[in-house]
Amino acid sequence: MTLTNTNQSYGSIAKFFHWLTALLVIILLIAGYFMGDIGDKSLKLQVFNLHKLFGLTVLALIILRLLWRWTNPVPLLPPEMALWERTLEKTVKAFFYIALFVMPLSGWIFSTAAGHPPHLGDYTLAAPFIPLSKTLADQIFNIHATFAVIIIGLLCLHIAGALKHHFINKDNVLLRMLPRMFGGK
């Protein structure tokens, strides 16, 4: 397996970005849904902070993924794919990148405006130029929550498309993103 992408498959760096982002996003969505119900205040603060730090990690990964994508070829889609499938694939992918950028950015802005920015030990990671403001925090939280729903929808479309290609079309679209140990190319 190569580090870089080819016209037939994603390279190991793109696969690493993809699967690490996927894992973190799923963890963040689950934690985001349940973390408000944690009763132990100390544990709750730790989980909230980890959620914020993982979110910032996703933001960094998305920026790195986009830079990597702009410097590497993207594997070609199967020539037999219909125009509507190609359009849907490009649209879902574009919205996914936008959502995965807006979601952590809005969380960072929200937590900073609410006066609870993420921290690493004693080092605070407040979003620059964001004032302490309950009104702003409430507005941005609504954006953050809306994008959680959007990401869940996009994730479902993405997974459904990959499974359709693998089980119905029986092409290599899914295999080219899987690591070799899971049968990937």
GROMACS .gro file of C-alpha atoms in nm:
model
  185
    1MET     CA    1   0.000   0.000   0.000
    2THR     CA    2   0.128   0.345  -0.083
    3LEU     CA    3   0.113   0.654   0.132
    4THR     CA    4  -0.046   0.859  -0.145
    5ASN     CA    5  -0.367   0.808  -0.339
    6THR     CA    6  -0.381   0.656  -0.684
    7ASN     CA    7  -0.657   0.661  -0.946
    8GLN     CA    8  -0.769   0.319  -0.816
    9SER     CA    9  -0.742   0.351  -0.436
   10TYR     CA   10  -0.684   0.580  -0.143
   11GLY     CA   11  -0.338   0.574   0.013
   12SER     CA   12  -0.268   0.495   0.376
   13ILE     CA   13  -0.260   0.861   0.481
   14ALA     CA   14  -0.607   0.933   0.338
   15LYS     CA   15  -0.738   0.612   0.496
   16PHE     CA   16  -0.589   0.710   0.831
   17PHE     CA   17  -0.755   1.054   0.815
   18HIS     CA   18  -1.088   0.898   0.708
   19TRP     CA   19  -1.108   0.628   0.975
   20LEU     CA   20  -0.973   0.840   1.261
   21THR     CA   21  -1.222   1.114   1.174
   22ALA     CA   22  -1.504   0.857   1.152
   23LEU     CA   23  -1.418   0.709   1.490
   24LEU     CA   24  -1.395   1.049   1.659
   25VAL     CA   25  -1.718   1.175   1.501
   26ILE     CA   26  -1.911   0.868   1.615
   27ILE     CA   27  -1.768   0.901   1.968
   28LEU     CA   28  -1.853   1.273   1.970
   29LEU     CA   29  -2.209   1.218   1.850
   30ILE     CA   30  -2.274   0.951   2.113
   31ALA     CA   31  -2.107   1.150   2.391
   32GLY     CA   32  -2.288   1.467   2.285
   33TYR     CA   33  -2.621   1.291   2.313
   34PHE     CA   34  -2.558   1.139   2.658
   35MET     CA   35  -2.313   1.368   2.837
   36GLY     CA   36  -2.579   1.605   2.970
   37ASP     CA   37  -2.725   1.314   3.170
   38ILE     CA   38  -2.407   1.243   3.369
   39GLY     CA   39  -2.485   1.296   3.737
   40ASP     CA   40  -2.134   1.315   3.883
   41LYS     CA   41  -2.030   1.681   3.832
   42SER     CA   42  -1.656   1.607   3.825
   43LEU     CA   43  -1.699   1.330   3.569
   44LYS     CA   44  -1.938   1.546   3.367
   45LEU     CA   45  -1.683   1.830   3.345
   46GLN     CA   46  -1.414   1.583   3.233
   47VAL     CA   47  -1.639   1.431   2.966
   48PHE     CA   48  -1.742   1.775   2.839
   49ASN     CA   49  -1.377   1.881   2.817
   50LEU     CA   50  -1.279   1.560   2.635
   51HIS     CA   51  -1.571   1.619   2.396
   52LYS     CA   52  -1.435   1.967   2.322
   53LEU     CA   53  -1.077   1.843   2.277
   54PHE     CA   54  -1.188   1.562   2.046
   55GLY     CA   55  -1.392   1.820   1.853
   56LEU     CA   56  -1.083   2.037   1.808
   57THR     CA   57  -0.898   1.726   1.692
   58VAL     CA   58  -1.167   1.669   1.427
   59LEU     CA   59  -1.133   2.033   1.318
   60ALA     CA   60  -0.756   1.986   1.276
   61LEU     CA   61  -0.808   1.654   1.094
   62ILE     CA   62  -1.055   1.809   0.850
   63ILE     CA   63  -0.811   2.087   0.767
   64LEU     CA   64  -0.533   1.829   0.715
   65ARG     CA   65  -0.767   1.607   0.510
   66LEU     CA   66  -0.855   1.896   0.280
   67LEU     CA   67  -0.489   1.988   0.235
   68TRP     CA   68  -0.409   1.623   0.161
   69ARG     CA   69  -0.703   1.597  -0.080
   70TRP     CA   70  -0.587   1.904  -0.273
   71THR     CA   71  -0.239   1.756  -0.317
   72ASN     CA   72  -0.338   1.398  -0.407
   73PRO     CA   73  -0.550   1.248  -0.682
   74VAL     CA   74  -0.891   1.121  -0.582
   75PRO     CA   75  -0.962   0.766  -0.699
   76LEU     CA   76  -1.188   0.761  -1.002
   77LEU     CA   77  -1.549   0.660  -0.967
   78PRO     CA   78  -1.658   0.351  -1.162
   79PRO     CA   79  -1.743   0.452  -1.520
   80GLU     CA   80  -2.080   0.273  -1.501
   81MET     CA   81  -2.201   0.503  -1.220
   82ALA     CA   82  -2.508   0.702  -1.322
   83LEU     CA   83  -2.491   1.081  -1.334
   84TRP     CA   84  -2.732   1.111  -1.039
   85GLU     CA   85  -2.503   0.885  -0.830
   86ARG     CA   86  -2.196   1.090  -0.919
   87THR     CA   87  -2.381   1.411  -0.833
   88LEU     CA   88  -2.505   1.267  -0.503
   89GLU     CA   89  -2.155   1.143  -0.415
   90LYS     CA   90  -1.998   1.484  -0.478
   91THR     CA   91  -2.280   1.666  -0.295
   92VAL     CA   92  -2.270   1.443   0.012
   93LYS     CA   93  -1.890   1.464   0.026
   94ALA     CA   94  -1.894   1.846  -0.004
   95PHE     CA   95  -2.161   1.883   0.264
   96PHE     CA   96  -1.974   1.637   0.485
   97TYR     CA   97  -1.657   1.846   0.469
   98ILE     CA   98  -1.854   2.164   0.541
   99ALA     CA   99  -2.041   2.003   0.831
  100LEU     CA  100  -1.727   1.850   0.978
  101PHE     CA  101  -1.569   2.195   0.971
  102VAL     CA  102  -1.869   2.391   1.104
  103MET     CA  103  -1.959   2.143   1.380
  104PRO     CA  104  -1.633   2.158   1.581
  105LEU     CA  105  -1.584   2.527   1.503
  106SER     CA  106  -1.932   2.608   1.637
  107GLY     CA  107  -1.867   2.395   1.945
  108TRP     CA  108  -1.543   2.580   2.009
  109ILE     CA  109  -1.709   2.921   1.965
  110PHE     CA  110  -2.007   2.814   2.178
  111SER     CA  111  -1.795   2.688   2.467
  112THR     CA  112  -1.574   2.999   2.458
  113ALA     CA  113  -1.874   3.236   2.452
  114ALA     CA  114  -2.029   3.038   2.740
  115GLY     CA  115  -1.711   3.082   2.945
  116HIS     CA  116  -1.615   2.714   2.938
  117PRO     CA  117  -1.353   2.676   2.664
  118PRO     CA  118  -1.162   2.350   2.631
  119HIS     CA  119  -0.843   2.317   2.829
  120LEU     CA  120  -0.535   2.100   2.848
  121GLY     CA  121  -0.437   2.105   3.213
  122ASP     CA  122  -0.395   2.472   3.302
  123TYR     CA  123  -0.375   2.582   2.937
  124THR     CA  124  -0.705   2.724   2.808
  125LEU     CA  125  -0.786   2.684   2.439
  126ALA     CA  126  -1.040   2.965   2.399
  127ALA     CA  127  -1.145   3.054   2.045
  128PRO     CA  128  -0.977   3.384   1.958
  129PHE     CA  129  -1.183   3.704   1.942
  130ILE     CA  130  -1.495   3.541   2.090
  131PRO     CA  131  -1.650   3.746   2.371
  132LEU     CA  132  -1.815   3.604   2.679
  133SER     CA  133  -2.184   3.621   2.581
  134LYS     CA  134  -2.478   3.405   2.682
  135THR     CA  135  -2.678   3.527   2.381
  136LEU     CA  136  -2.400   3.434   2.139
  137ALA     CA  137  -2.345   3.102   2.316
  138ASP     CA  138  -2.716   3.014   2.286
  139GLN     CA  139  -2.727   3.104   1.915
  140ILE     CA  140  -2.411   2.912   1.833
  141PHE     CA  141  -2.524   2.612   2.038
  142ASN     CA  142  -2.834   2.592   1.814
  143ILE     CA  143  -2.606   2.581   1.510
  144HIS     CA  144  -2.394   2.313   1.678
  145ALA     CA  145  -2.701   2.100   1.758
  146THR     CA  146  -2.842   2.143   1.406
  147PHE     CA  147  -2.515   2.031   1.252
  148ALA     CA  148  -2.518   1.720   1.472
  149VAL     CA  149  -2.843   1.618   1.300
  150ILE     CA  150  -2.701   1.708   0.959
  151ILE     CA  151  -2.390   1.496   1.022
  152ILE     CA  152  -2.603   1.199   1.131
  153GLY     CA  153  -2.802   1.227   0.806
  154LEU     CA  154  -2.488   1.259   0.595
  155LEU     CA  155  -2.327   0.968   0.778
  156CYS     CA  156  -2.630   0.750   0.703
  157LEU     CA  157  -2.619   0.848   0.333
  158HIS     CA  158  -2.243   0.785   0.320
  159ILE     CA  159  -2.270   0.439   0.480
  160ALA     CA  160  -2.573   0.347   0.266
  161GLY     CA  161  -2.384   0.447  -0.048
  162ALA     CA  162  -2.076   0.245   0.049
  163LEU     CA  163  -2.288  -0.061   0.127
  164LYS     CA  164  -2.486  -0.022  -0.198
  165HIS     CA  165  -2.162  -0.018  -0.395
  166HIS     CA  166  -2.029  -0.322  -0.214
  167PHE     CA  167  -2.336  -0.547  -0.200
  168ILE     CA  168  -2.550  -0.435  -0.494
  169ASN     CA  169  -2.309  -0.287  -0.749
  170LYS     CA  170  -2.030  -0.524  -0.638
  171ASP     CA  171  -1.762  -0.271  -0.732
  172ASN     CA  172  -1.450  -0.162  -0.545
  173VAL     CA  173  -1.574   0.172  -0.412
  174LEU     CA  174  -1.588   0.053  -0.050
  175LEU     CA  175  -1.276  -0.165  -0.076
  176ARG     CA  176  -1.056   0.122  -0.189
  177MET     CA  177  -1.111   0.299   0.148
  178LEU     CA  178  -1.080  -0.009   0.370
  179PRO     CA  179  -0.743  -0.093   0.526
  180ARG     CA  180  -0.578  -0.405   0.381
  181MET     CA  181  -0.639  -0.601   0.701
  182PHE     CA  182  -1.014  -0.564   0.633
  183GLY     CA  183  -0.991  -0.664   0.267
  184GLY     CA  184  -0.914  -0.318   0.128
  185LYS     CA  185  -0.712  -0.250  -0.181
   0.00000   0.00000   0.00000
